[in-house]
Tab-separated table of C-alpha atoms and ligand atoms in Angstrom:
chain	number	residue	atom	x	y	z
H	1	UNK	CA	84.801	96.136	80.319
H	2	UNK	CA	81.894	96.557	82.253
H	3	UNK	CA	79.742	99.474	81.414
H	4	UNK	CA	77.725	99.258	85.043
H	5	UNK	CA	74.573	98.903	82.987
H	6	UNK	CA	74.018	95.299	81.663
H	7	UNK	CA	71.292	92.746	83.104
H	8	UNK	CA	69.741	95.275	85.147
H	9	UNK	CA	66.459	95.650	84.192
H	10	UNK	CA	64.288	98.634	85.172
H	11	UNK	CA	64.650	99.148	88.898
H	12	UNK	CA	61.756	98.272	91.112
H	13	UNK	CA	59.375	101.024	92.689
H	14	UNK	CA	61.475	101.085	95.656
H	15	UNK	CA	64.577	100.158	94.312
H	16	UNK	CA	67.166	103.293	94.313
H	17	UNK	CA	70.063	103.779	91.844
H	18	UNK	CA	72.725	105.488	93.198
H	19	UNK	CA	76.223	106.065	91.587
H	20	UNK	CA	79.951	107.592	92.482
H	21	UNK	CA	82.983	107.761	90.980
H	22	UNK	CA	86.567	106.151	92.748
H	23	UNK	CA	88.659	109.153	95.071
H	24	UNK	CA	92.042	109.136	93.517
H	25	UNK	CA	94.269	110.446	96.491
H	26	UNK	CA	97.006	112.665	95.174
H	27	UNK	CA	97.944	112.678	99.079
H	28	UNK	CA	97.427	109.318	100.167
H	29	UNK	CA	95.839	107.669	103.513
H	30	UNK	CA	97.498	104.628	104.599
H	31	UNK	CA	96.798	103.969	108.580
H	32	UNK	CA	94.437	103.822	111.166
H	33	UNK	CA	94.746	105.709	114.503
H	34	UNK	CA	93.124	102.671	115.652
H	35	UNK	CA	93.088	98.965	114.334
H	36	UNK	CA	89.394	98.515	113.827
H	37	UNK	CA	88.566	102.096	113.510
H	38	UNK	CA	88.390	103.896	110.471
H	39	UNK	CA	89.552	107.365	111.506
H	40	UNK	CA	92.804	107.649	108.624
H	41	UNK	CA	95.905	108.071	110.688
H	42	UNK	CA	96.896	110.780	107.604
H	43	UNK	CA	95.252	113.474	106.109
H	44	UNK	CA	94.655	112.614	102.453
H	45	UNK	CA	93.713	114.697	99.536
H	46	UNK	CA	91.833	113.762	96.667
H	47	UNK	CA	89.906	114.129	92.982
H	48	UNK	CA	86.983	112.075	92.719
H	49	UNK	CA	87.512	110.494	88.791
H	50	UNK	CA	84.344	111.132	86.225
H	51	UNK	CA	84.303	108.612	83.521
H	52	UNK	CA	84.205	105.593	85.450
H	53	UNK	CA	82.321	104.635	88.034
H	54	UNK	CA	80.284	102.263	90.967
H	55	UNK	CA	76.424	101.860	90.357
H	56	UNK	CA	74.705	100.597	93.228
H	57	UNK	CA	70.840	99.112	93.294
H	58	UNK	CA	69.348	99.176	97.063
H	59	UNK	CA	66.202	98.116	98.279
H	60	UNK	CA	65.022	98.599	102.092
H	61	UNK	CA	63.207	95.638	103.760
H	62	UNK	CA	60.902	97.659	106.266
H	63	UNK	CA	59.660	97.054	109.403
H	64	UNK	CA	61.885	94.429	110.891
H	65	UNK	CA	63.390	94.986	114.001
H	66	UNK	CA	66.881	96.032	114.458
H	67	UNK	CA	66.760	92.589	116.484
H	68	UNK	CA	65.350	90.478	113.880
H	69	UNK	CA	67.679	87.615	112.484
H	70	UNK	CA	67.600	88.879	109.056
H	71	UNK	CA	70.545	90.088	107.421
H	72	UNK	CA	71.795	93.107	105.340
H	73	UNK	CA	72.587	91.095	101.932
H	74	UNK	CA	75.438	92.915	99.619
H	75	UNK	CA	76.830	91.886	96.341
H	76	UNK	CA	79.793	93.281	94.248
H	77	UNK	CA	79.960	92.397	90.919
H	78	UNK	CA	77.596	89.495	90.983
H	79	UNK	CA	79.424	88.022	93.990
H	80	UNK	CA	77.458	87.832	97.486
H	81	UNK	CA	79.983	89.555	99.640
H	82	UNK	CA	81.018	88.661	103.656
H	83	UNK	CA	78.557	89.825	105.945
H	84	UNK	CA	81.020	91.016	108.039
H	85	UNK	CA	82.911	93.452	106.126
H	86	UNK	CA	79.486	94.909	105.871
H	87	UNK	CA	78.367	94.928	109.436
H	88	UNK	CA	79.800	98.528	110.611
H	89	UNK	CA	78.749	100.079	107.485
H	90	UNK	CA	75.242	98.678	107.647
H	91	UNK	CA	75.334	99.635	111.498
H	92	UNK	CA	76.451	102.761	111.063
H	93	UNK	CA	74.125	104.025	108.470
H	94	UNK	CA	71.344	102.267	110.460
H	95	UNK	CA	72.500	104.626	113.927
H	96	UNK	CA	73.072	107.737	111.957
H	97	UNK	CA	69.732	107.611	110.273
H	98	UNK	CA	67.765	106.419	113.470
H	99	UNK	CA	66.297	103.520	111.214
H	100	UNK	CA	65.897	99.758	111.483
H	101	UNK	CA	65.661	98.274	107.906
H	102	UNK	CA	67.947	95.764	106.648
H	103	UNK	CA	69.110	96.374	102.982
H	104	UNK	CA	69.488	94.143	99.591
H	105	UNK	CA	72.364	96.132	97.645
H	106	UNK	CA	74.077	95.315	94.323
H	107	UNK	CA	76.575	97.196	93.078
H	108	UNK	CA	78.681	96.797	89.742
H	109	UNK	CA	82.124	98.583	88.619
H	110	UNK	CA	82.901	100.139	85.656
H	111	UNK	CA	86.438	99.067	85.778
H	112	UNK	CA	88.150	96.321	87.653
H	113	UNK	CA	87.341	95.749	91.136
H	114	UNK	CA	89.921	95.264	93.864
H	115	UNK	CA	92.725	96.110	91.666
H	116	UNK	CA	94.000	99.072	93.297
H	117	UNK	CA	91.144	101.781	91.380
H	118	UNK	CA	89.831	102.604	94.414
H	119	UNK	CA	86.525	100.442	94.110
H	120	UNK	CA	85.829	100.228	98.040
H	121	UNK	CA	85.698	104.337	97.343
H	122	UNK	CA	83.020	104.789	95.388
H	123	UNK	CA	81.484	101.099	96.368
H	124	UNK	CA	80.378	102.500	100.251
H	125	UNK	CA	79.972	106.282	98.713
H	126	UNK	CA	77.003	104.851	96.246
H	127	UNK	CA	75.823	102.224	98.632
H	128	UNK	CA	75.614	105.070	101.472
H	129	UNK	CA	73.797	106.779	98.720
H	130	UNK	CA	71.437	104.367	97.549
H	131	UNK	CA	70.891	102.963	101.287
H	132	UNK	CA	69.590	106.072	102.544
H	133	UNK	CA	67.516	107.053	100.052
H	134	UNK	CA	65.979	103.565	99.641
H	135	UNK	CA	65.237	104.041	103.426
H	136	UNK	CA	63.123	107.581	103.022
H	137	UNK	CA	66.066	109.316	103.769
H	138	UNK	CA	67.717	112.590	102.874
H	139	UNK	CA	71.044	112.939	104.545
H	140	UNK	CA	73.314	115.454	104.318
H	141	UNK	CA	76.570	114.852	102.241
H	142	UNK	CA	78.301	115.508	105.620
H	143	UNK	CA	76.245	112.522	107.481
H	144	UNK	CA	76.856	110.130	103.714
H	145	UNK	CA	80.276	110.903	104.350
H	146	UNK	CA	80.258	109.672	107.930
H	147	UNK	CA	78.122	106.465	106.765
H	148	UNK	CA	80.671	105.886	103.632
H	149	UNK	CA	83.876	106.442	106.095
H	150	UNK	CA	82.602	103.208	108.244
H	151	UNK	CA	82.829	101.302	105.313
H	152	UNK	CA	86.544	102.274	103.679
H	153	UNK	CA	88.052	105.889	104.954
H	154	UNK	CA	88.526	106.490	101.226
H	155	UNK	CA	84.499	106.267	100.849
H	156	UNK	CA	84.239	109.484	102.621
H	157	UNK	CA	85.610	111.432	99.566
H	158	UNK	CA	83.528	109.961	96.983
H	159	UNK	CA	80.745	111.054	98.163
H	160	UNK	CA	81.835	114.444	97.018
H	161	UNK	CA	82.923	115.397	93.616
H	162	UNK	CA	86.050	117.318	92.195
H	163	UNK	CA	88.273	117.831	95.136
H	164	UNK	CA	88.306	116.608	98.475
H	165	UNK	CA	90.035	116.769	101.778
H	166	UNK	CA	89.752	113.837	104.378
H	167	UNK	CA	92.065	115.117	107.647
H	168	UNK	CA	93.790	112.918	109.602
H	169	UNK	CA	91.393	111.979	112.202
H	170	UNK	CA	88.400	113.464	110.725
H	171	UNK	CA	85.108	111.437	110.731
H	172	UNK	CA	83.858	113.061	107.513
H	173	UNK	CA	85.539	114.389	104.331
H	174	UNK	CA	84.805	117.355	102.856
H	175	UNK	CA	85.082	119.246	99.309
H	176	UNK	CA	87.459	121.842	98.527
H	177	UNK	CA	86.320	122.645	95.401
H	178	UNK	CA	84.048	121.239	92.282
H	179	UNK	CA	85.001	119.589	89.373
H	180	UNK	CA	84.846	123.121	87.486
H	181	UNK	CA	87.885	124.524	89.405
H	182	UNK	CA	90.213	122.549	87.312
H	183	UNK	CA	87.993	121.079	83.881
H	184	UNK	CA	91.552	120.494	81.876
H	185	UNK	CA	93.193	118.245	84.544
H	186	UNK	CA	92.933	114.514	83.086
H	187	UNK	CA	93.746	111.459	84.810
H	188	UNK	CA	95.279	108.231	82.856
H	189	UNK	CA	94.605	105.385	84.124
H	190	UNK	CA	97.093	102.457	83.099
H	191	UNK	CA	95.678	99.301	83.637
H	192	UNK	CA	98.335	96.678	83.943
H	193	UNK	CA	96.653	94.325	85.569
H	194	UNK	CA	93.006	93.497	85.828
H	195	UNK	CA	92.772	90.880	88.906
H	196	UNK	CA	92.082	91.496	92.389
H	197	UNK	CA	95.261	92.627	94.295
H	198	UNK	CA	96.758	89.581	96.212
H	199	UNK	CA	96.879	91.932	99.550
H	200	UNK	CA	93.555	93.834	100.330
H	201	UNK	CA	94.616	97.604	101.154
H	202	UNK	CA	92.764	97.139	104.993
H	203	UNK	CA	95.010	94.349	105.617
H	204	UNK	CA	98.675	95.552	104.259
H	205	UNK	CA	98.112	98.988	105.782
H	206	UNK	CA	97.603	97.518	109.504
H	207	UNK	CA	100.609	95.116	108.708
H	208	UNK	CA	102.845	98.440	107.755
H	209	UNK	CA	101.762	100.027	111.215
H	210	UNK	CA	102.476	97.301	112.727
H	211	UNK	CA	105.617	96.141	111.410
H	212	UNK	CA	107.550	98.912	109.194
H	213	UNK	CA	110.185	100.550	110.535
H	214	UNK	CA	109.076	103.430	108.618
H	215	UNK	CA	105.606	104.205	109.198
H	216	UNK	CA	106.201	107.259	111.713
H	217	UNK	CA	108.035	108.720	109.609
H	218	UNK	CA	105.428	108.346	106.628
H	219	UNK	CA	102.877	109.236	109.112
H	220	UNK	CA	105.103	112.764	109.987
H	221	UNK	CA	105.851	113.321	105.966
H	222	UNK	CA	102.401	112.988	104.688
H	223	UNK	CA	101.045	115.614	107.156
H	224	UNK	CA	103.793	117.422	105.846
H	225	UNK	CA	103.212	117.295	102.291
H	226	UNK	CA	99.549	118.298	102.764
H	227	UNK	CA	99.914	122.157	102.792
H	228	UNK	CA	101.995	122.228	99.350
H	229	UNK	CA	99.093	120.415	97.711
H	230	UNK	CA	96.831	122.499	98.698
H	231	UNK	CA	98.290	125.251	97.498
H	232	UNK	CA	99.273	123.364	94.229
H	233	UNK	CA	95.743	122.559	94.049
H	234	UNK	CA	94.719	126.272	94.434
H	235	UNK	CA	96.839	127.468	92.014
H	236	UNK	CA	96.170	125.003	89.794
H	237	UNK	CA	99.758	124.238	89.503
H	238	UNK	CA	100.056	121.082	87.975
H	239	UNK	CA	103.862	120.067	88.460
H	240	UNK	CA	103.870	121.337	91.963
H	241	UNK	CA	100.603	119.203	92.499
H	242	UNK	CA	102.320	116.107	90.521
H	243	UNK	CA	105.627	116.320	91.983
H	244	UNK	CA	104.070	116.474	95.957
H	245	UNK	CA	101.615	113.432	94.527
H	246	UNK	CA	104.577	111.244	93.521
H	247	UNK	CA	106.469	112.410	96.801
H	248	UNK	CA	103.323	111.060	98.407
H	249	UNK	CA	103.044	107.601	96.767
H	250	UNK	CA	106.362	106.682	96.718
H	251	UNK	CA	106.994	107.020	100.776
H	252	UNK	CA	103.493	105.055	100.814
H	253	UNK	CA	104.908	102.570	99.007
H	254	UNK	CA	108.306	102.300	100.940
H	255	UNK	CA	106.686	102.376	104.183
H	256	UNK	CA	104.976	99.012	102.701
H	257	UNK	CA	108.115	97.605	101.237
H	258	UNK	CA	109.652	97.792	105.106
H	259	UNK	CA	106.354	96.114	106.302
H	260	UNK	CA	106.904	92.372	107.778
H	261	UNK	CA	106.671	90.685	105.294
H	262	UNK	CA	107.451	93.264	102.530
H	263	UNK	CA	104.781	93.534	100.437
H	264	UNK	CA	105.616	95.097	96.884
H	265	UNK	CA	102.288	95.376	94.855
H	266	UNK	CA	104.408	96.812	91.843
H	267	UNK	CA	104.400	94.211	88.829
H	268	UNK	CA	107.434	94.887	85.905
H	269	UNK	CA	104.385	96.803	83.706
H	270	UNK	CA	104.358	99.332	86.664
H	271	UNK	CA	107.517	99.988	86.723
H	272	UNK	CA	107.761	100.732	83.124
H	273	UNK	CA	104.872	103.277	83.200
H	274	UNK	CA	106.502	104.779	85.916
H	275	UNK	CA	109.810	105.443	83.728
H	276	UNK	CA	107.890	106.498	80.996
H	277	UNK	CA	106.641	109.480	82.952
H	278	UNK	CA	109.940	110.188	83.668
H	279	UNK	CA	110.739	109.897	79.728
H	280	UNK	CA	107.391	112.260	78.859
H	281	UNK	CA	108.876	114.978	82.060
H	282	UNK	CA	112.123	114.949	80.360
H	283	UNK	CA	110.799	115.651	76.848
H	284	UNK	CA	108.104	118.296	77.908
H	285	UNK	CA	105.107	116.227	78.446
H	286	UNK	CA	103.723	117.449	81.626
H	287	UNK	CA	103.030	113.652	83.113
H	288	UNK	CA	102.989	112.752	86.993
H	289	UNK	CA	101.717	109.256	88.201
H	290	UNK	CA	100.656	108.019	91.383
H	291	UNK	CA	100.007	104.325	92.731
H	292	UNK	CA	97.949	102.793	94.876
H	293	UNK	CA	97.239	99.750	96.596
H	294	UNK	CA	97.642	97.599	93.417
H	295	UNK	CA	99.796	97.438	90.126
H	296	UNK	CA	98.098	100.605	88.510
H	297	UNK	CA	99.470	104.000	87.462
H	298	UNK	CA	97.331	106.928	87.818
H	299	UNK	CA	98.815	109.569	85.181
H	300	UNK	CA	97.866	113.333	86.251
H	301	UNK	CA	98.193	115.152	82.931
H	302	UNK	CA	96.392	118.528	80.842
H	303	UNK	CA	93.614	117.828	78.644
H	304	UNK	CA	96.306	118.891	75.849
H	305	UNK	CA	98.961	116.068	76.424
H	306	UNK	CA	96.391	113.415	76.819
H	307	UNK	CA	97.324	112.260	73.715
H	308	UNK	CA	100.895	111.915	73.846
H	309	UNK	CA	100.393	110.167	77.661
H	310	UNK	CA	97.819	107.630	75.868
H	311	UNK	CA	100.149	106.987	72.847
H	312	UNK	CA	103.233	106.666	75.188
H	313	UNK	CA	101.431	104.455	77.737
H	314	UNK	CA	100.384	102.414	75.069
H	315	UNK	CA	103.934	101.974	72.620
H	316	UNK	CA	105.025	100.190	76.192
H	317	UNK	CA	103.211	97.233	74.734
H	318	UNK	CA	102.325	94.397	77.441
H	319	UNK	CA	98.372	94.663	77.310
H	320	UNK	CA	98.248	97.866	79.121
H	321	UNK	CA	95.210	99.596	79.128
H	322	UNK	CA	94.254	103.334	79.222
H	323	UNK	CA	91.341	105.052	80.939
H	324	UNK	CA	90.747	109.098	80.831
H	325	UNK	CA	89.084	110.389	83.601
H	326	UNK	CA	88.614	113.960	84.784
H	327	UNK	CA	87.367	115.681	87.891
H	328	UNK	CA	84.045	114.228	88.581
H	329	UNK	CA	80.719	114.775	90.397
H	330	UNK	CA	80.068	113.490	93.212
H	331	UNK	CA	76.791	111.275	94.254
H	332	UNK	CA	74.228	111.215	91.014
H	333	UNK	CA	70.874	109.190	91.743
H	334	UNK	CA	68.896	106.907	88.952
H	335	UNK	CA	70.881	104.696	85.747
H	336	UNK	CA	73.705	105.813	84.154
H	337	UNK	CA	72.549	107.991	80.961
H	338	UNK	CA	73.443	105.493	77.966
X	1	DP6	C1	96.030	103.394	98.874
X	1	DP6	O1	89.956	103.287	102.023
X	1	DP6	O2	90.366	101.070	100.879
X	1	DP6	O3	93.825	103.877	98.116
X	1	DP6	O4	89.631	102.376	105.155
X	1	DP6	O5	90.654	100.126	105.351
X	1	DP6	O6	88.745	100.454	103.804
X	1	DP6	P1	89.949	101.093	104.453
X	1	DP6	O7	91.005	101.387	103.287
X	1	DP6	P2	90.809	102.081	101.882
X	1	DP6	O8	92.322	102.487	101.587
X	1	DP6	C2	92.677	103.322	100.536
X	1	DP6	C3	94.154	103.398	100.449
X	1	DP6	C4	94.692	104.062	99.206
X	1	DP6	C5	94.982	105.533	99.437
X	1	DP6	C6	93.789	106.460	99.453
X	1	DP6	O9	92.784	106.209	98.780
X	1	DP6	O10	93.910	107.499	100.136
């Protein structure tokens, strides 16, 4: 795996290092108000994950013209990315600020890209980061978050760290509380699958407004859910919070099954994390998981069963990997430490 650090090289004088960790929604967003926009058709809650992580390198090219025929140049992973899924960010950023330079941006995961681990999160969250700053500018996390939400809604959370609220509608997320409020909550990641999802997230999500019988009604349930997380969250209850998380994911998820064509992004390893939970709630292991746009289970958990979830997840055999994460900051500026 990737540790976000190799062939880098010491930054340039003007080069800025900016990193931020994936938003894991416990409340998910799936739809736009408006096809093209991205203002999240449902509110979504969410823990930004510490332990893994985006690092992105920008540089500003100054003084050209907002005119000029030079382009914003963006690469994931060592792969030069599509222009276009960059323009509104880039544009955005460029308006918000009241700038004109174009950028040259790198970024690298930690952990798989495109998978379903959130990497479009904290991939516009560090590139809003590093952008600005590279440009002689000092937003405030409010404005990032406005930037990061014109790349991927989700972006708009990982610009904050520990626990964040993006309402339905809202232009800009913003943080309920730090990583401190909850230090023993841990987050297993199962890796089942380390390719890019065959269905990008943007696409399957306009295809289940468009076409699932069931979208309203996810739309009405998920605004619905919101107020018991939050008050799961506050209390710091964790099978209140894990029980309205897997409420949450699994209406996503049949809202997308109704889509035309049904899209399943669940892959037999998924499935059998998803019992095991079930297997580690009936025996006393406090284990929820949620899913995302990909084949990967997110296990919420207490610092104390972290173990047992690792061991479990692991006896299923099948190559699955493990991650821990915890509630993490949110933007942090220069290299990783090593
Ligand atoms: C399932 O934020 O990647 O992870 O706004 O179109 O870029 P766009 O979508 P994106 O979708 C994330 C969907 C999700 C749920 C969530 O993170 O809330």
């Amino acid at each position: 795996m990737s540790t976000g650090n190799e062939s880098r090289g010491a930054p340039s004088n003007d080069e800025v290092i900016c990193r931020a960790g994936p938003s894991l929604a416990l409340i998910k967003y799936w739809g736009k108000e408006v096809k093209g926009d991205n203002l999240p058709a449902t509110p979504s809650l969410a823990v930004t994950l510490g332990g893994v992580y985006t690092e992105t390198h920008a540089t500003a090219v100054p003084g050209v013209p907002a005119s000029a025929e030079i382009r914003d140049v963006m690469s994931v992973d060592g792969i030069v990315q599509d222009p276009a899924r960059y323009a509104m960010f880039f544009d955005t950023l460029r308006h918000t600020l009241g700038i004109a330079p174009r950028f040259r941006a790198s970024s690298v995961n930690s952990f798989p890209t495109s998978a379903g681990l959130a990497s479009s999160s904290s991939g516009f969250a560090a590139l809003a980061g590093a952008c600005a700053r590279a440009a002689g500018c000092e937003p405030s996390a409010m404005d990032l978050s406005a930037i990061a939400r014109a790349g991927s809604a989700s972006a708009a959370r990982s610009v904050y760290g520990g626990f964040v609220l993006l309402p339905a509608g809202a232009r800009r997320a913003r943080q309920l509380c730090g990583p401190e409020h909850w230090p023993d909550l841990r987050i297993v990641v199962a890796v089942t699958h380390r390719s890019a999802k065959p269905v990008p997230s943007r696409r399957a999500m306009e295809e289940t407004r468009a076409s699932s019988p069931y979208y309203f009604s996810w739309i009405k349930e998920s605004a619905e859910l919101l107020p018991e997380a939050l008050r799961a969250l506050e209390a710091k209850d964790l099978e209140l919070l894990g029980e309205t998380a897997r409420r949450s994911y699994s209406l996503m998820h049949g809202a997308i099954l109704g889509a035309q064509p049904p899209l399943l992004y669940w892959l037999p390893a998924t499935v059998a994390v998803i019992h095991a939970c079930a297997s580690m709630r009936a025996a006393g292991i406090g284990a929820w998981e949620t899913i995302d746009a990909g084949p990967q289970v997110k296990i919420l958990c207490l610092l104390k069963d972290v173990e047992a979830v690792v061991a479990r997840v692991g006896s299923l055999g099948g190559g699955i990997q493990t991650l821990v994460c915890y509630p993490g900051p949110g933007l942090q500026y220069g290299p990783a430490p090593q």
